[in-house]
């Protein structure tokens, strides 16, 4: 168990999450109220193109970030510029019918970030 804090460096946790995502070999599962950080979105797209299964669960109803979530879904699922007609089947987004307050990432069934 490791406890991380943004007390001295406001981007510390983001860097740690990006680093953990880069180490994923098989799967990344995310359940979160919103996924709007473009660094995280880019990394998820990168690892899914390398064969890592990425599944994201976000709410279909939200308390203020609905449009941001919908734009993030577009950013996550949009076609690649290099392969515009080849869908990315390793990345999926699921809408939960209700609200989600959880913020959980599970990587390779071994690492959990809460």
Tab-separated table of N, CA and C in Angstrom:
chain	number	residue	atom	x	y	z
A	1	UNK	N	0.857	-1.172	0.000
A	1	UNK	CA	0.000	0.000	0.000
A	1	UNK	C	0.895	1.225	0.000
A	2	UNK	N	0.550	2.155	-0.871
A	2	UNK	CA	1.285	3.412	-0.936
A	2	UNK	C	0.270	4.547	-0.911
A	3	UNK	N	0.501	5.537	-0.093
A	3	UNK	CA	-0.377	6.701	-0.014
A	3	UNK	C	0.307	7.856	-0.732
A	4	UNK	N	-0.385	8.424	-1.708
A	4	UNK	CA	0.161	9.522	-2.494
A	4	UNK	C	-0.561	10.814	-2.132
A	5	UNK	N	0.152	11.924	-2.246
A	5	UNK	CA	-0.440	13.210	-1.900
A	5	UNK	C	0.039	14.285	-2.862
A	6	UNK	N	-0.830	15.229	-3.147
A	6	UNK	CA	-0.503	16.376	-3.996
A	6	UNK	C	-0.129	17.603	-3.170
A	7	UNK	N	0.258	17.414	-1.931
A	7	UNK	CA	0.497	18.561	-1.051
A	7	UNK	C	1.600	19.470	-1.579
A	8	UNK	N	2.743	18.912	-1.989
A	8	UNK	CA	3.865	19.733	-2.446
A	8	UNK	C	3.862	19.953	-3.952
A	9	UNK	N	3.291	19.022	-4.692
A	9	UNK	CA	3.328	19.083	-6.160
A	9	UNK	C	1.943	18.702	-6.684
A	10	UNK	N	1.219	19.661	-7.227
A	10	UNK	CA	-0.170	19.422	-7.597
A	10	UNK	C	-0.342	18.427	-8.748
A	11	UNK	N	0.737	18.070	-9.437
A	11	UNK	CA	0.640	17.121	-10.546
A	11	UNK	C	1.234	15.757	-10.209
A	12	UNK	N	1.646	15.562	-8.970
A	12	UNK	CA	2.314	14.324	-8.571
A	12	UNK	C	1.444	13.094	-8.818
A	13	UNK	N	0.201	13.125	-8.370
A	13	UNK	CA	-0.669	11.954	-8.518
A	13	UNK	C	-0.939	11.670	-9.992
A	14	UNK	N	-1.140	12.691	-10.804
A	14	UNK	CA	-1.352	12.480	-12.239
A	14	UNK	C	-0.169	11.740	-12.846
A	15	UNK	N	1.043	12.170	-12.519
A	15	UNK	CA	2.241	11.501	-13.052
A	15	UNK	C	2.300	10.045	-12.608
A	16	UNK	N	1.953	9.778	-11.372
A	16	UNK	CA	1.965	8.402	-10.862
A	16	UNK	C	0.924	7.548	-11.582
A	17	UNK	N	-0.265	8.097	-11.812
A	17	UNK	CA	-1.303	7.351	-12.536
A	17	UNK	C	-0.853	7.079	-13.964
A	18	UNK	N	-0.304	8.073	-14.630
A	18	UNK	CA	0.189	7.877	-15.999
A	18	UNK	C	1.273	6.808	-16.041
A	19	UNK	N	2.144	6.811	-15.066
A	19	UNK	CA	3.213	5.824	-14.990
A	19	UNK	C	2.648	4.421	-14.794
A	20	UNK	N	1.698	4.282	-13.890
A	20	UNK	CA	1.071	2.968	-13.651
A	20	UNK	C	0.330	2.489	-14.901
A	21	UNK	N	-0.376	3.395	-15.581
A	21	UNK	CA	-1.078	3.008	-16.805
A	21	UNK	C	-0.088	2.527	-17.870
A	22	UNK	N	1.060	3.153	-17.950
A	22	UNK	CA	2.071	2.757	-18.935
A	22	UNK	C	2.603	1.356	-18.670
A	23	UNK	N	2.558	0.918	-17.414
A	23	UNK	CA	3.047	-0.414	-17.063
A	23	UNK	C	2.023	-1.525	-17.319
A	24	UNK	N	0.793	-1.153	-17.663
A	24	UNK	CA	-0.259	-2.158	-17.881
A	24	UNK	C	0.135	-3.107	-19.007
A	25	UNK	N	-0.093	-4.391	-18.775
A	25	UNK	CA	0.225	-5.415	-19.779
A	25	UNK	C	-1.026	-6.027	-20.396
A	26	UNK	N	-2.093	-6.193	-19.580
A	26	UNK	CA	-3.288	-6.895	-20.065
A	26	UNK	C	-4.567	-6.072	-19.987
A	27	UNK	N	-4.793	-5.416	-18.835
A	27	UNK	CA	-6.099	-4.768	-18.689
A	27	UNK	C	-6.048	-3.561	-17.764
A	28	UNK	N	-6.956	-2.626	-18.050
A	28	UNK	CA	-7.192	-1.461	-17.196
A	28	UNK	C	-8.701	-1.297	-17.104
A	29	UNK	N	-9.217	-1.281	-15.874
A	29	UNK	CA	-10.633	-1.048	-15.637
A	29	UNK	C	-10.764	0.228	-14.809
A	30	UNK	N	-11.637	1.111	-15.263
A	30	UNK	CA	-11.835	2.385	-14.575
A	30	UNK	C	-13.323	2.572	-14.309
A	31	UNK	N	-13.652	2.908	-13.061
A	31	UNK	CA	-15.000	3.348	-12.714
A	31	UNK	C	-14.822	4.706	-12.048
A	32	UNK	N	-15.427	5.710	-12.656
A	32	UNK	CA	-15.173	7.073	-12.205
A	32	UNK	C	-16.366	7.949	-12.549
A	33	UNK	N	-16.574	8.986	-11.789
A	33	UNK	CA	-17.659	9.923	-12.060
A	33	UNK	C	-17.423	10.752	-13.308
A	34	UNK	N	-16.155	10.896	-13.679
A	34	UNK	CA	-15.803	11.658	-14.883
A	34	UNK	C	-14.387	11.280	-15.302
A	35	UNK	N	-14.155	11.307	-16.583
A	35	UNK	CA	-12.821	11.071	-17.139
A	35	UNK	C	-12.583	12.214	-18.118
A	36	UNK	N	-11.927	13.270	-17.649
A	36	UNK	CA	-11.795	14.466	-18.480
A	36	UNK	C	-10.354	14.947	-18.645
A	37	UNK	N	-9.400	14.287	-18.010
A	37	UNK	CA	-7.997	14.700	-18.112
A	37	UNK	C	-7.423	14.184	-19.427
A	38	UNK	N	-6.999	15.110	-20.297
A	38	UNK	CA	-6.552	14.703	-21.632
A	38	UNK	C	-5.250	13.909	-21.607
A	39	UNK	N	-4.415	14.098	-20.597
A	39	UNK	CA	-3.209	13.262	-20.474
A	39	UNK	C	-3.592	11.813	-20.222
A	40	UNK	N	-4.584	11.608	-19.376
A	40	UNK	CA	-5.064	10.254	-19.073
A	40	UNK	C	-5.743	9.658	-20.307
A	41	UNK	N	-6.565	10.448	-20.985
A	41	UNK	CA	-7.256	9.973	-22.191
A	41	UNK	C	-6.244	9.540	-23.247
A	42	UNK	N	-5.229	10.355	-23.482
A	42	UNK	CA	-4.187	9.987	-24.459
A	42	UNK	C	-3.484	8.693	-24.065
A	43	UNK	N	-3.147	8.557	-22.799
A	43	UNK	CA	-2.449	7.354	-22.345
A	43	UNK	C	-3.336	6.111	-22.501
A	44	UNK	N	-4.623	6.252	-22.194
A	44	UNK	CA	-5.546	5.117	-22.354
A	44	UNK	C	-5.632	4.694	-23.813
A	45	UNK	N	-5.685	5.665	-24.713
A	45	UNK	CA	-5.698	5.339	-26.148
A	45	UNK	C	-4.395	4.657	-26.562
A	46	UNK	N	-3.275	5.150	-26.067
A	46	UNK	CA	-1.973	4.566	-26.412
A	46	UNK	C	-1.872	3.114	-25.960
A	47	UNK	N	-2.225	2.853	-24.711
A	47	UNK	CA	-2.055	1.488	-24.216
A	47	UNK	C	-3.056	0.532	-24.859
A	48	UNK	N	-4.236	1.036	-25.201
A	48	UNK	CA	-5.209	0.149	-25.861
A	48	UNK	C	-4.732	-0.223	-27.266
A	49	UNK	N	-4.065	0.699	-27.947
A	49	UNK	CA	-3.517	0.386	-29.273
A	49	UNK	C	-2.373	-0.627	-29.186
A	50	UNK	N	-1.774	-0.740	-28.005
A	50	UNK	CA	-0.705	-1.731	-27.804
A	50	UNK	C	-1.253	-3.081	-27.341
A	51	UNK	N	-2.589	-3.214	-27.292
A	51	UNK	CA	-3.184	-4.501	-26.960
A	51	UNK	C	-3.737	-4.640	-25.561
A	52	UNK	N	-3.643	-3.596	-24.740
A	52	UNK	CA	-4.196	-3.637	-23.388
A	52	UNK	C	-5.701	-3.368	-23.474
A	53	UNK	N	-6.496	-4.234	-22.861
A	53	UNK	CA	-7.941	-4.025	-22.808
A	53	UNK	C	-8.248	-2.912	-21.812
A	54	UNK	N	-8.965	-1.885	-22.264
A	54	UNK	CA	-9.332	-0.753	-21.415
A	54	UNK	C	-10.851	-0.673	-21.376
A	55	UNK	N	-11.417	-0.782	-20.174
A	55	UNK	CA	-12.867	-0.653	-19.987
A	55	UNK	C	-13.117	0.458	-18.985
A	56	UNK	N	-13.984	1.381	-19.378
A	56	UNK	CA	-14.290	2.544	-18.551
A	56	UNK	C	-15.787	2.575	-18.279
A	57	UNK	N	-16.145	2.762	-17.019
A	57	UNK	CA	-17.549	2.913	-16.627
A	57	UNK	C	-17.706	4.318	-16.071
A	58	UNK	N	-18.586	5.099	-16.695
A	58	UNK	CA	-18.897	6.436	-16.213
A	58	UNK	C	-20.418	6.573	-16.148
A	59	UNK	N	-20.925	7.521	-15.376
A	59	UNK	CA	-22.373	7.650	-15.237
A	59	UNK	C	-23.032	8.256	-16.475
A	60	UNK	N	-24.261	7.834	-16.732
A	60	UNK	CA	-25.004	8.493	-17.813
A	60	UNK	C	-25.673	9.761	-17.308
A	61	UNK	N	-25.704	9.949	-15.988
A	61	UNK	CA	-26.195	11.185	-15.380
A	61	UNK	C	-25.076	11.739	-14.519
A	62	UNK	N	-24.989	13.024	-14.478
A	62	UNK	CA	-23.870	13.624	-13.779
A	62	UNK	C	-24.303	14.894	-13.083
A	63	UNK	N	-23.477	15.320	-12.153
A	63	UNK	CA	-23.770	16.557	-11.420
A	63	UNK	C	-22.939	17.725	-11.930
A	64	UNK	N	-22.892	17.887	-13.244
A	64	UNK	CA	-22.221	19.053	-13.790
A	64	UNK	C	-21.150	18.770	-14.823
A	65	UNK	N	-20.783	17.509	-15.027
A	65	UNK	CA	-19.727	17.216	-15.993
A	65	UNK	C	-20.236	16.343	-17.144
A	66	UNK	N	-21.552	16.297	-17.339
A	66	UNK	CA	-22.137	15.445	-18.379
A	66	UNK	C	-21.534	15.738	-19.750
A	67	UNK	N	-21.513	16.997	-20.150
A	67	UNK	CA	-21.009	17.347	-21.482
A	67	UNK	C	-19.511	17.068	-21.586
A	68	UNK	N	-18.775	17.298	-20.492
A	68	UNK	CA	-17.345	16.974	-20.491
A	68	UNK	C	-17.141	15.474	-20.652
A	69	UNK	N	-17.968	14.672	-19.981
A	69	UNK	CA	-17.872	13.215	-20.135
A	69	UNK	C	-18.186	12.790	-21.567
A	70	UNK	N	-19.201	13.382	-22.170
A	70	UNK	CA	-19.555	13.003	-23.536
A	70	UNK	C	-18.437	13.377	-24.510
A	71	UNK	N	-17.804	14.516	-24.287
A	71	UNK	CA	-16.673	14.903	-25.131
A	71	UNK	C	-15.497	13.944	-24.902
A	72	UNK	N	-15.294	13.543	-23.659
A	72	UNK	CA	-14.229	12.587	-23.351
A	72	UNK	C	-14.486	11.244	-24.025
A	73	UNK	N	-15.742	10.810	-24.053
A	73	UNK	CA	-16.063	9.555	-24.752
A	73	UNK	C	-15.689	9.685	-26.218
A	74	UNK	N	-16.012	10.820	-26.812
A	74	UNK	CA	-15.627	11.046	-28.207
A	74	UNK	C	-14.107	10.970	-28.355
A	75	UNK	N	-13.366	11.642	-27.464
A	75	UNK	CA	-11.906	11.623	-27.545
A	75	UNK	C	-11.350	10.214	-27.374
A	76	UNK	N	-11.943	9.434	-26.493
A	76	UNK	CA	-11.486	8.063	-26.258
A	76	UNK	C	-11.760	7.155	-27.450
A	77	UNK	N	-12.929	7.291	-28.061
A	77	UNK	CA	-13.365	6.334	-29.079
A	77	UNK	C	-13.188	6.812	-30.512
A	78	UNK	N	-12.767	8.048	-30.696
A	78	UNK	CA	-12.640	8.558	-32.066
A	78	UNK	C	-11.626	7.718	-32.845
A	79	UNK	N	-11.796	7.637	-34.161
A	79	UNK	CA	-10.845	6.871	-34.975
A	79	UNK	C	-9.447	7.470	-34.911
A	80	UNK	N	-8.472	6.640	-35.074
A	80	UNK	CA	-7.085	7.079	-35.122
A	80	UNK	C	-6.833	7.815	-36.429
A	81	UNK	N	-6.002	8.832	-36.400
A	81	UNK	CA	-5.655	9.539	-37.634
A	81	UNK	C	-4.893	8.635	-38.602
A	82	UNK	N	-4.114	7.701	-38.057
A	82	UNK	CA	-3.346	6.782	-38.902
A	82	UNK	C	-4.215	5.674	-39.496
A	83	UNK	N	-5.254	5.270	-38.759
A	83	UNK	CA	-6.136	4.189	-39.211
A	83	UNK	C	-7.598	4.611	-39.019
A	84	UNK	N	-8.083	5.561	-39.814
A	84	UNK	CA	-9.414	6.123	-39.565
A	84	UNK	C	-10.565	5.125	-39.725
A	85	UNK	N	-10.351	4.010	-40.425
A	85	UNK	CA	-11.443	3.054	-40.642
A	85	UNK	C	-11.288	1.789	-39.814
A	86	UNK	N	-10.283	1.751	-38.947
A	86	UNK	CA	-10.044	0.581	-38.109
A	86	UNK	C	-10.476	0.907	-36.678
A	87	UNK	N	-11.578	0.320	-36.206
A	87	UNK	CA	-12.034	0.620	-34.846
A	87	UNK	C	-11.081	0.039	-33.802
A	88	UNK	N	-10.975	0.723	-32.676
A	88	UNK	CA	-10.158	0.250	-31.565
A	88	UNK	C	-11.032	-0.643	-30.697
A	89	UNK	N	-10.909	-1.951	-30.861
A	89	UNK	CA	-11.769	-2.880	-30.138
A	89	UNK	C	-11.264	-3.186	-28.740
A	90	UNK	N	-10.111	-2.673	-28.364
A	90	UNK	CA	-9.558	-2.913	-27.029
A	90	UNK	C	-10.000	-1.857	-26.022
A	91	UNK	N	-10.696	-0.820	-26.472
A	91	UNK	CA	-11.122	0.252	-25.584
A	91	UNK	C	-12.644	0.372	-25.656
A	92	UNK	N	-13.289	0.302	-24.489
A	92	UNK	CA	-14.749	0.457	-24.476
A	92	UNK	C	-15.161	1.355	-23.316
A	93	UNK	N	-16.256	2.071	-23.532
A	93	UNK	CA	-16.830	2.949	-22.516
A	93	UNK	C	-18.253	2.488	-22.268
A	94	UNK	N	-18.590	2.312	-20.996
A	94	UNK	CA	-19.919	1.862	-20.605
A	94	UNK	C	-20.564	2.939	-19.743
A	95	UNK	N	-21.821	3.248	-20.040
A	95	UNK	CA	-22.554	4.244	-19.260
A	95	UNK	C	-23.367	3.537	-18.190
A	96	UNK	N	-23.121	3.902	-16.955
A	96	UNK	CA	-23.861	3.354	-15.827
A	96	UNK	C	-25.163	4.142	-15.690
A	97	UNK	N	-26.305	3.448	-15.537
A	97	UNK	CA	-27.593	4.158	-15.454
A	97	UNK	C	-27.817	4.786	-14.079
A	98	UNK	N	-27.187	5.877	-13.841
A	98	UNK	CA	-27.292	6.566	-12.566
A	98	UNK	C	-26.021	7.349	-12.325
A	99	UNK	N	-25.793	7.688	-11.069
A	99	UNK	CA	-24.588	8.441	-10.720
A	99	UNK	C	-23.534	7.511	-10.132
A	100	UNK	N	-22.283	7.921	-10.285
A	100	UNK	CA	-21.154	7.169	-9.724
A	100	UNK	C	-20.307	8.156	-8.935
A	101	UNK	N	-19.980	7.798	-7.737
A	101	UNK	CA	-19.075	8.634	-6.959
A	101	UNK	C	-17.701	7.963	-6.813
A	102	UNK	N	-17.622	6.686	-7.124
A	102	UNK	CA	-16.362	5.951	-6.999
A	102	UNK	C	-15.300	6.510	-7.935
A	103	UNK	N	-14.073	6.363	-7.525
A	103	UNK	CA	-12.921	6.747	-8.354
A	103	UNK	C	-11.929	5.605	-8.218
A	104	UNK	N	-12.011	4.637	-9.141
A	104	UNK	CA	-11.242	3.413	-9.023
A	104	UNK	C	-10.589	3.080	-10.358
A	105	UNK	N	-9.315	2.694	-10.303
A	105	UNK	CA	-8.604	2.180	-11.466
A	105	UNK	C	-7.982	0.853	-11.035
A	106	UNK	N	-8.216	-0.208	-11.806
A	106	UNK	CA	-7.596	-1.503	-11.553
A	106	UNK	C	-6.758	-1.858	-12.777
A	107	UNK	N	-5.484	-2.121	-12.537
A	107	UNK	CA	-4.537	-2.392	-13.635
A	107	UNK	C	-4.032	-3.821	-13.498
A	108	UNK	N	-4.245	-4.617	-14.530
A	108	UNK	CA	-3.774	-6.001	-14.588
A	108	UNK	C	-4.215	-6.831	-13.383
A	109	UNK	N	-5.353	-6.494	-12.807
A	109	UNK	CA	-5.931	-7.226	-11.679
A	109	UNK	C	-4.993	-7.289	-10.483
A	110	UNK	N	-3.993	-6.397	-10.465
A	110	UNK	CA	-3.004	-6.417	-9.399
A	110	UNK	C	-2.868	-5.059	-8.703
A	111	UNK	N	-2.877	-4.005	-9.482
A	111	UNK	CA	-2.708	-2.662	-8.937
A	111	UNK	C	-4.059	-1.969	-8.892
A	112	UNK	N	-4.403	-1.420	-7.744
A	112	UNK	CA	-5.651	-0.666	-7.608
A	112	UNK	C	-5.309	0.742	-7.149
A	113	UNK	N	-5.941	1.705	-7.784
A	113	UNK	CA	-5.784	3.104	-7.400
A	113	UNK	C	-7.163	3.598	-6.999
A	114	UNK	N	-7.278	4.068	-5.769
A	114	UNK	CA	-8.558	4.528	-5.236
A	114	UNK	C	-8.469	6.005	-4.901
